[in-house]
Amino acid sequence: MLGKLARELRILGFDTEYLAYDKLTNKTPFGALKIAQNENRILLTRNKKLKNSPQVFFIESEIVQEQVIQVLTHFKLHKDIKLGSRCLICNSLLNPIPKETVKGRVPYYIYKTQNEFVFCARCQKIYWAGSHYLDMQNRLKKYCLPK
Ligand SMILES: [Zn+2]
């Protein structure tokens, strides 16, 4: 339900787990709540049944940009943004790797035009400051965030 918000929060560098509903072993919203409590996380949800539970933050809007603003504002996270510091697939922190080590592992055009690369040790995925990153920088301006 909030997959886009989860992705956006990861792009911003926040530790964000996302549970697809069909991956929940206990297929009730309360299954997700239990996981959040066990991992000491705040559960972001649009499920009204959970609205008044502890450790739950209710997302008001259906529009992802408004959702991000609500989360950043409520938890006062603006100063903690670390754009592009997390893997979008698995949520791990990324580490810089030298350009020469990515030769042949990224498209040739990317290798020629980019100088900085980061790496997810868990998924073996290489990231660079590509279009997602630039999109996000533009979106940050729309969130009216201090630089
Ligand atoms: Zn990863």
Coordinates of N, CA, C and O and ligand atoms in Angstrom, one line a residue:
M1 N 0.8 -1.2 0.0 CA 0.0 0.0 0.0 C 0.9 1.3 0.0 O 0.6 2.2 -0.7
L2 N 1.9 1.2 0.8 CA 2.8 2.4 0.9 C 4.2 2.1 0.3 O 5.2 2.7 0.7
G3 N 4.2 1.3 -0.7 CA 5.5 0.9 -1.4 C 6.3 2.1 -1.9 O 7.5 2.2 -1.8
K4 N 5.5 3.0 -2.5 CA 6.2 4.2 -3.1 C 6.8 5.1 -2.0 O 7.9 5.7 -2.2
L5 N 6.0 5.2 -0.9 CA 6.6 6.0 0.2 C 7.8 5.4 0.8 O 8.8 6.0 1.0
A6 N 7.8 4.0 0.9 CA 9.0 3.3 1.4 C 10.2 3.6 0.5 O 11.3 3.8 1.0
R7 N 10.0 3.5 -0.8 CA 11.1 3.7 -1.7 C 11.6 5.1 -1.6 O 12.8 5.3 -1.6
E8 N 10.7 6.1 -1.5 CA 11.1 7.5 -1.4 C 11.9 7.7 -0.1 O 12.9 8.4 -0.1
L9 N 11.5 7.1 1.0 CA 12.2 7.2 2.3 C 13.6 6.6 2.2 O 14.5 7.1 2.8
R10 N 13.7 5.5 1.5 CA 15.0 4.9 1.3 C 15.9 5.8 0.4 O 17.1 5.9 0.7
I11 N 15.4 6.4 -0.6 CA 16.2 7.3 -1.4 C 16.7 8.4 -0.5 O 17.8 8.9 -0.7
L12 N 15.9 8.9 0.4 CA 16.3 9.9 1.3 C 17.3 9.4 2.4 O 17.8 10.2 3.2
G13 N 17.5 8.1 2.4 CA 18.5 7.6 3.4 C 18.0 7.1 4.7 O 18.7 6.8 5.6
F14 N 16.6 6.9 4.8 CA 16.1 6.4 6.1 C 15.9 4.9 6.1 O 15.5 4.3 5.1
D15 N 16.2 4.4 7.3 CA 16.1 2.9 7.5 C 14.6 2.5 7.4 O 13.8 2.8 8.3
T16 N 14.2 1.9 6.3 CA 12.8 1.7 6.0 C 12.6 0.2 5.5 O 13.1 -0.2 4.5
E17 N 11.9 -0.5 6.3 CA 11.5 -1.9 5.9 C 10.1 -1.8 5.2 O 9.3 -1.0 5.6
Y18 N 9.9 -2.6 4.2 CA 8.6 -2.6 3.6 C 8.1 -4.0 3.5 O 8.8 -4.9 3.0
L19 N 6.9 -4.2 4.0 CA 6.3 -5.6 4.0 C 5.2 -5.6 3.0 O 4.2 -4.9 3.2
A20 N 5.4 -6.3 1.9 CA 4.3 -6.5 1.0 C 3.3 -7.4 1.8 O 3.6 -8.3 2.5
Y21 N 2.0 -7.1 1.6 CA 1.0 -7.8 2.4 C 1.0 -9.3 2.2 O 0.9 -10.1 3.1
D22 N 1.3 -9.7 0.9 CA 1.3 -11.2 0.7 C 2.5 -11.9 1.3 O 2.6 -13.1 1.3
K23 N 3.5 -11.1 1.8 CA 4.7 -11.7 2.4 C 4.5 -11.9 3.9 O 5.3 -12.5 4.6
L24 N 3.4 -11.3 4.4 CA 3.2 -11.4 5.9 C 2.8 -12.9 6.2 O 1.9 -13.4 5.6
T25 N 3.4 -13.4 7.2 CA 3.0 -14.8 7.6 C 1.7 -14.8 8.3 O 0.8 -15.6 8.0
N26 N 1.5 -13.8 9.1 CA 0.2 -13.6 9.7 C -0.6 -12.5 9.0 O -0.3 -11.4 9.1
K27 N -1.5 -12.9 8.1 CA -2.0 -12.0 7.1 C -3.1 -11.1 7.7 O -4.2 -11.0 7.2
T28 N -2.7 -10.4 8.7 CA -3.6 -9.3 9.2 C -2.7 -8.1 9.4 O -1.5 -8.2 9.5
P29 N -3.3 -6.9 9.4 CA -2.6 -5.7 9.7 C -1.8 -5.8 11.0 O -0.8 -5.2 11.2
F30 N -2.3 -6.6 11.9 CA -1.7 -6.7 13.2 C -0.4 -7.5 13.2 O 0.5 -7.4 14.0
G31 N -0.3 -8.4 12.1 CA 1.0 -9.1 11.9 C 2.1 -8.1 11.6 O 3.2 -8.2 12.2
A32 N 1.8 -7.1 10.8 CA 2.8 -6.0 10.5 C 3.2 -5.2 11.8 O 4.3 -4.9 12.0
L33 N 2.2 -5.0 12.6 CA 2.4 -4.2 13.8 C 3.3 -5.0 14.8 O 4.2 -4.4 15.4
K34 N 3.1 -6.3 14.9 CA 3.9 -7.1 15.7 C 5.4 -7.1 15.3 O 6.3 -6.9 16.1
I35 N 5.6 -7.1 14.0 CA 7.0 -7.1 13.4 C 7.6 -5.7 13.8 O 8.7 -5.6 14.2
A36 N 6.8 -4.7 13.6 CA 7.3 -3.3 13.9 C 7.7 -3.2 15.3 O 8.8 -2.7 15.7
Q37 N 6.9 -3.8 16.2 CA 7.2 -3.7 17.7 C 8.4 -4.6 18.0 O 9.3 -4.1 18.7
N38 N 8.6 -5.7 17.4 CA 9.7 -6.6 17.6 C 11.0 -5.9 17.2 O 12.1 -6.1 17.8
E39 N 11.0 -5.2 16.1 CA 12.2 -4.5 15.5 C 12.3 -3.1 16.0 O 13.2 -2.4 15.5
N40 N 11.4 -2.7 16.9 CA 11.4 -1.3 17.4 C 11.3 -0.3 16.3 O 12.1 0.7 16.3
R41 N 10.4 -0.5 15.4 CA 10.2 0.4 14.3 C 8.8 1.1 14.5 O 8.0 0.6 15.3
I42 N 8.6 2.2 13.8 CA 7.3 2.8 13.8 C 6.6 2.3 12.5 O 7.2 2.3 11.4
L43 N 5.4 1.8 12.7 CA 4.7 1.3 11.5 C 3.9 2.5 10.9 O 3.1 3.1 11.5
L44 N 4.3 2.7 9.6 CA 3.5 3.7 8.8 C 2.4 3.0 8.1 O 2.7 2.0 7.4
T45 N 1.2 3.5 8.2 CA 0.1 2.7 7.6 C -1.0 3.7 7.2 O -1.1 4.8 7.8
R46 N -1.8 3.2 6.3 CA -3.1 4.0 6.0 C -4.3 3.1 6.5 O -5.4 3.4 6.1
N47 N -4.0 2.1 7.2 CA -5.0 1.2 7.7 C -5.7 1.8 8.9 O -5.1 1.9 10.0
K48 N -7.0 2.1 8.8 CA -7.7 2.8 9.9 C -7.8 1.9 11.1 O -7.9 2.4 12.3
K49 N -7.8 0.6 10.9 CA -7.9 -0.3 12.1 C -6.7 -0.2 13.1 O -6.8 -0.5 14.2
L50 N -5.6 0.3 12.5 CA -4.4 0.4 13.3 C -4.2 1.8 13.9 O -3.2 2.0 14.7
K51 N -5.0 2.7 13.5 CA -4.7 4.1 13.7 C -4.4 4.4 15.1 O -3.5 5.3 15.4
N52 N -5.0 3.8 16.1 CA -4.8 4.2 17.5 C -3.9 3.3 18.2 O -3.8 3.4 19.5
S53 N -3.2 2.4 17.5 CA -2.3 1.5 18.2 C -1.0 2.2 18.5 O -0.6 3.1 17.8
P54 N -0.3 1.7 19.6 CA 1.0 2.3 19.8 C 2.0 2.0 18.7 O 1.9 0.9 18.1
Q55 N 3.0 2.8 18.5 CA 4.0 2.6 17.5 C 3.5 2.7 16.1 O 4.1 2.1 15.2
V56 N 2.4 3.3 15.9 CA 1.8 3.4 14.6 C 1.7 4.9 14.2 O 1.3 5.7 15.1
F57 N 2.1 5.2 13.0 CA 1.9 6.6 12.5 C 1.0 6.5 11.3 O 1.3 5.8 10.3
F58 N -0.2 7.2 11.4 CA -1.2 7.1 10.3 C -0.9 8.1 9.2 O -0.7 9.3 9.5
I59 N -0.8 7.6 8.0 CA -0.5 8.4 6.8 C -1.8 8.9 6.2 O -2.7 8.1 5.9
E60 N -1.9 10.2 6.2 CA -3.2 10.8 5.8 C -3.5 10.8 4.3 O -4.6 10.5 3.9
S61 N -2.5 11.1 3.5 CA -2.7 11.4 2.1 C -2.5 10.1 1.2 O -1.8 9.2 1.6
E62 N -3.1 10.1 0.1 CA -2.8 9.0 -0.9 C -1.7 9.4 -1.9 O -1.3 8.6 -2.7
I63 N -1.3 10.7 -1.8 CA -0.3 11.2 -2.7 C 1.1 11.1 -2.1 O 1.3 11.6 -1.0
V64 N 2.0 10.4 -2.8 CA 3.2 10.1 -2.2 C 4.0 11.3 -1.7 O 4.6 11.3 -0.6
Q65 N 4.0 12.4 -2.5 CA 4.7 13.6 -2.1 C 4.2 14.2 -0.8 O 5.0 14.6 0.1
E66 N 2.9 14.1 -0.6 CA 2.3 14.6 0.6 C 2.6 13.7 1.8 O 2.8 14.1 2.9
Q67 N 2.7 12.4 1.5 CA 3.1 11.4 2.5 C 4.5 11.7 3.0 O 4.7 11.7 4.3
V68 N 5.4 11.9 2.1 CA 6.8 12.2 2.5 C 6.9 13.4 3.4 O 7.5 13.4 4.4
I69 N 6.2 14.5 3.0 CA 6.2 15.7 3.7 C 5.6 15.5 5.1 O 6.1 15.9 6.1
Q70 N 4.5 14.7 5.2 CA 3.9 14.4 6.5 C 4.9 13.7 7.4 O 5.1 14.1 8.6
V71 N 5.6 12.7 6.9 CA 6.6 11.9 7.7 C 7.8 12.8 8.1 O 8.1 12.9 9.3
L72 N 8.3 13.5 7.1 CA 9.5 14.4 7.4 C 9.2 15.5 8.5 O 10.0 15.7 9.4
T73 N 8.0 16.0 8.3 CA 7.6 17.1 9.2 C 7.3 16.6 10.6 O 7.8 17.1 11.6
H74 N 6.5 15.5 10.7 CA 6.1 15.0 12.0 C 7.3 14.5 12.8 O 7.4 14.8 14.0
F75 N 8.2 13.8 12.2 CA 9.4 13.3 12.9 C 10.6 14.2 12.9 O 11.7 13.8 13.3
K76 N 10.4 15.4 12.3 CA 11.5 16.4 12.2 C 12.8 15.8 11.6 O 13.9 15.8 12.2
L77 N 12.7 15.2 10.4 CA 13.7 14.4 9.8 C 14.6 15.2 8.8 O 15.5 14.6 8.2
H78 N 14.2 16.4 8.5 CA 14.8 17.1 7.4 C 16.3 17.1 7.5 O 17.0 16.9 6.5
K79 N 16.9 17.3 8.7 CA 18.3 17.4 8.8 C 19.0 16.1 8.7 O 20.2 16.0 8.6
D80 N 18.3 15.0 8.8 CA 18.9 13.7 8.7 C 18.9 13.0 7.3 O 19.3 11.9 7.2
I81 N 18.4 13.8 6.4 CA 18.4 13.2 5.0 C 19.8 13.0 4.5 O 20.7 13.8 4.6
K82 N 20.0 11.8 4.0 CA 21.3 11.4 3.4 C 21.0 10.8 2.0 O 20.9 9.6 1.9
L83 N 20.8 11.6 1.1 CA 20.3 11.2 -0.3 C 21.2 10.1 -0.9 O 22.4 10.3 -0.9
G84 N 20.6 9.0 -1.3 CA 21.4 8.0 -2.0 C 22.3 7.2 -1.1 O 23.2 6.6 -1.6
S85 N 22.0 7.1 0.2 CA 22.9 6.4 1.1 C 22.5 4.9 1.3 O 23.2 4.2 1.9
R86 N 21.3 4.6 0.9 CA 20.7 3.2 1.1 C 20.4 2.5 -0.1 O 19.9 3.1 -1.1
C87 N 20.5 1.2 -0.1 CA 20.0 0.3 -1.2 C 18.5 0.4 -1.3 O 17.8 0.2 -0.3
L88 N 18.0 0.6 -2.5 CA 16.5 0.7 -2.7 C 15.9 -0.6 -2.6 O 14.7 -0.7 -2.4
I89 N 16.6 -1.7 -2.8 CA 16.1 -3.0 -2.8 C 16.0 -3.6 -1.4 O 15.0 -4.1 -1.0
C90 N 17.1 -3.5 -0.7 CA 17.2 -4.3 0.6 C 17.4 -3.4 1.8 O 17.4 -3.9 2.9
N91 N 17.5 -2.1 1.6 CA 17.6 -1.1 2.7 C 19.0 -1.1 3.4 O 19.2 -0.3 4.3
S92 N 20.0 -1.8 2.9 CA 21.3 -1.8 3.5 C 22.0 -0.4 3.1 O 21.7 0.2 2.1
L93 N 23.0 -0.1 4.0 CA 23.7 1.1 3.7 C 24.7 0.8 2.6 O 25.3 -0.3 2.5
L94 N 24.9 1.8 1.7 CA 25.8 1.7 0.5 C 27.2 2.2 0.9 O 27.3 3.1 1.7
N95 N 28.2 1.6 0.2 CA 29.5 2.0 0.4 C 30.2 2.4 -0.9 O 29.9 1.8 -1.9
P96 N 31.0 3.5 -0.9 CA 31.6 3.9 -2.1 C 32.6 2.8 -2.6 O 33.2 2.1 -1.8
I97 N 32.7 2.6 -3.9 CA 33.7 1.8 -4.5 C 34.4 2.5 -5.6 O 33.8 3.4 -6.3
P98 N 35.7 2.2 -5.8 CA 36.5 2.9 -6.8 C 36.0 2.6 -8.2 O 35.5 1.5 -8.6
K99 N 36.0 3.7 -9.1 CA 35.5 3.6 -10.4 C 36.1 2.4 -11.2 O 35.4 1.7 -11.9
E100 N 37.4 2.1 -11.1 CA 38.0 1.1 -11.9 C 37.4 -0.3 -11.6 O 37.4 -1.2 -12.5
T101 N 36.8 -0.5 -10.4 CA 36.3 -1.8 -10.1 C 34.9 -2.0 -10.7 O 34.4 -3.2 -10.7
V102 N 34.3 -1.0 -11.2 CA 32.9 -1.2 -11.8 C 33.0 -1.4 -13.3 O 32.0 -1.7 -14.0
K103 N 34.2 -1.3 -13.9 CA 34.3 -1.5 -15.4 C 33.8 -2.8 -15.8 O 34.1 -3.8 -15.2
G104 N 32.9 -2.8 -16.8 CA 32.3 -4.1 -17.2 C 31.1 -4.5 -16.4 O 30.4 -5.5 -16.8
R105 N 30.9 -3.9 -15.3 CA 29.7 -4.3 -14.4 C 28.6 -3.2 -14.5 O 27.5 -3.5 -14.0
V106 N 28.9 -2.1 -15.2 CA 27.8 -1.1 -15.4 C 27.8 -0.8 -16.9 O 28.8 -1.1 -17.6
P107 N 26.7 -0.3 -17.5 CA 26.8 0.0 -18.9 C 27.9 0.9 -19.3 O 28.3 1.8 -18.5
Y108 N 28.5 0.7 -20.4 CA 29.7 1.4 -20.9 C 29.5 3.0 -20.8 O 30.4 3.7 -20.3
Y109 N 28.3 3.4 -21.2 CA 28.1 4.9 -21.2 C 28.1 5.4 -19.8 O 28.7 6.5 -19.5
I110 N 27.6 4.7 -18.9 CA 27.6 5.1 -17.4 C 29.0 5.1 -17.0 O 29.5 6.1 -16.3
Y111 N 29.8 4.1 -17.3 CA 31.2 4.1 -16.9 C 32.0 5.3 -17.4 O 32.8 5.9 -16.7
K112 N 31.7 5.7 -18.6 CA 32.4 6.8 -19.2 C 32.0 8.1 -18.6 O 32.7 9.1 -18.6
T113 N 30.7 8.2 -18.2 CA 30.2 9.6 -17.8 C 30.1 9.8 -16.3 O 29.9 10.9 -15.9
Q114 N 30.1 8.7 -15.5 CA 30.0 8.9 -14.1 C 31.4 8.6 -13.4 O 32.2 7.8 -13.9
N115 N 31.6 9.3 -12.3 CA 32.9 9.1 -11.6 C 32.7 8.5 -10.2 O 33.6 8.0 -9.6
E116 N 31.5 8.6 -9.7 CA 31.3 8.1 -8.3 C 30.3 7.0 -8.3 O 29.2 7.1 -8.9
F117 N 30.7 5.9 -7.7 CA 29.8 4.7 -7.6 C 29.7 4.2 -6.2 O 30.7 4.4 -5.4
V118 N 28.6 3.7 -5.8 CA 28.4 3.1 -4.5 C 27.8 1.7 -4.7 O 27.2 1.4 -5.7
F119 N 28.0 0.8 -3.7 CA 27.8 -0.6 -3.9 C 27.0 -1.2 -2.7 O 27.3 -0.8 -1.5
C120 N 26.1 -2.0 -3.0 CA 25.4 -2.8 -1.9 C 26.0 -4.2 -1.8 O 25.9 -5.0 -2.7
A121 N 26.6 -4.4 -0.6 CA 27.3 -5.7 -0.4 C 26.3 -6.9 -0.4 O 26.6 -8.0 -0.7
R122 N 25.1 -6.6 0.0 CA 24.1 -7.6 0.2 C 23.5 -8.0 -1.2 O 23.4 -9.2 -1.5
C123 N 23.1 -7.1 -2.0 CA 22.5 -7.4 -3.3 C 23.5 -7.4 -4.4 O 23.1 -7.6 -5.6
Q124 N 24.7 -6.9 -4.2 CA 25.8 -6.8 -5.2 C 25.4 -5.8 -6.3 O 25.8 -5.9 -7.4
K125 N 24.5 -4.8 -5.9 CA 24.0 -3.9 -6.9 C 24.9 -2.6 -6.8 O 25.3 -2.2 -5.7
I126 N 25.2 -2.1 -8.0 CA 26.0 -0.9 -8.1 C 25.1 0.3 -8.4 O 24.3 0.2 -9.3
Y127 N 25.3 1.4 -7.7 CA 24.5 2.6 -7.9 C 25.4 3.7 -8.3 O 26.6 3.8 -7.9
W128 N 24.9 4.7 -9.1 CA 25.6 5.9 -9.4 C 24.5 7.0 -9.4 O 23.3 6.8 -9.3
A129 N 25.0 8.2 -9.4 CA 24.1 9.4 -9.3 C 23.4 9.5 -10.7 O 23.6 10.5 -11.4
G130 N 22.5 8.6 -10.9 CA 21.7 8.6 -12.2 C 20.5 9.4 -12.1 O 20.3 10.2 -11.2
S131 N 19.5 9.0 -12.9 CA 18.3 9.8 -13.0 C 17.5 9.8 -11.8 O 16.9 10.8 -11.4
H132 N 17.4 8.7 -11.0 CA 16.6 8.7 -9.8 C 17.1 9.7 -8.8 O 16.3 10.4 -8.2
Y133 N 18.4 9.8 -8.7 CA 19.1 10.7 -7.8 C 18.8 12.1 -8.2 O 18.4 12.9 -7.3
L134 N 18.9 12.4 -9.5 CA 18.6 13.8 -9.9 C 17.1 14.1 -9.7 O 16.8 15.2 -9.3
D135 N 16.3 13.2 -10.0 CA 14.8 13.4 -9.8 C 14.6 13.7 -8.3 O 13.8 14.6 -8.0
M136 N 15.3 13.0 -7.5 CA 15.1 13.2 -6.1 C 15.5 14.6 -5.6 O 14.9 15.2 -4.8
Q137 N 16.7 15.0 -6.2 CA 17.1 16.3 -5.8 C 16.1 17.4 -6.2 O 15.9 18.4 -5.5
N138 N 15.5 17.2 -7.4 CA 14.4 18.1 -7.8 C 13.2 18.0 -6.9 O 12.7 19.1 -6.5
R139 N 12.9 16.8 -6.5 CA 11.8 16.7 -5.6 C 12.0 17.3 -4.2 O 11.2 17.8 -3.6
L140 N 13.3 17.2 -3.8 CA 13.6 17.8 -2.5 C 13.3 19.3 -2.5 O 12.8 19.8 -1.5
K141 N 13.5 19.9 -3.6 CA 13.2 21.3 -3.7 C 11.7 21.5 -3.5 O 11.2 22.5 -2.9
K142 N 10.9 20.6 -4.0 CA 9.4 20.7 -3.9 C 9.0 20.5 -2.4 O 8.0 21.0 -2.0
Y143 N 9.8 19.7 -1.7 CA 9.4 19.4 -0.3 C 9.8 20.7 0.5 O 9.5 20.7 1.7
C144 N 10.4 21.7 -0.2 CA 10.8 22.9 0.5 C 11.7 22.6 1.7 O 11.5 23.2 2.8
L145 N 12.7 21.8 1.4 CA 13.6 21.5 2.5 C 14.8 22.4 2.5 O 15.3 22.8 1.5
P146 N 15.4 22.7 3.7 CA 16.6 23.4 3.8 C 17.7 22.5 3.2 O 17.7 21.3 3.3
K147 N 18.7 23.2 2.5 CA 19.8 22.4 1.9 C 20.9 22.0 2.9 O 21.1 22.7 3.8
Ligands
ZN1 ZN 20.8 -4.1 -1.4

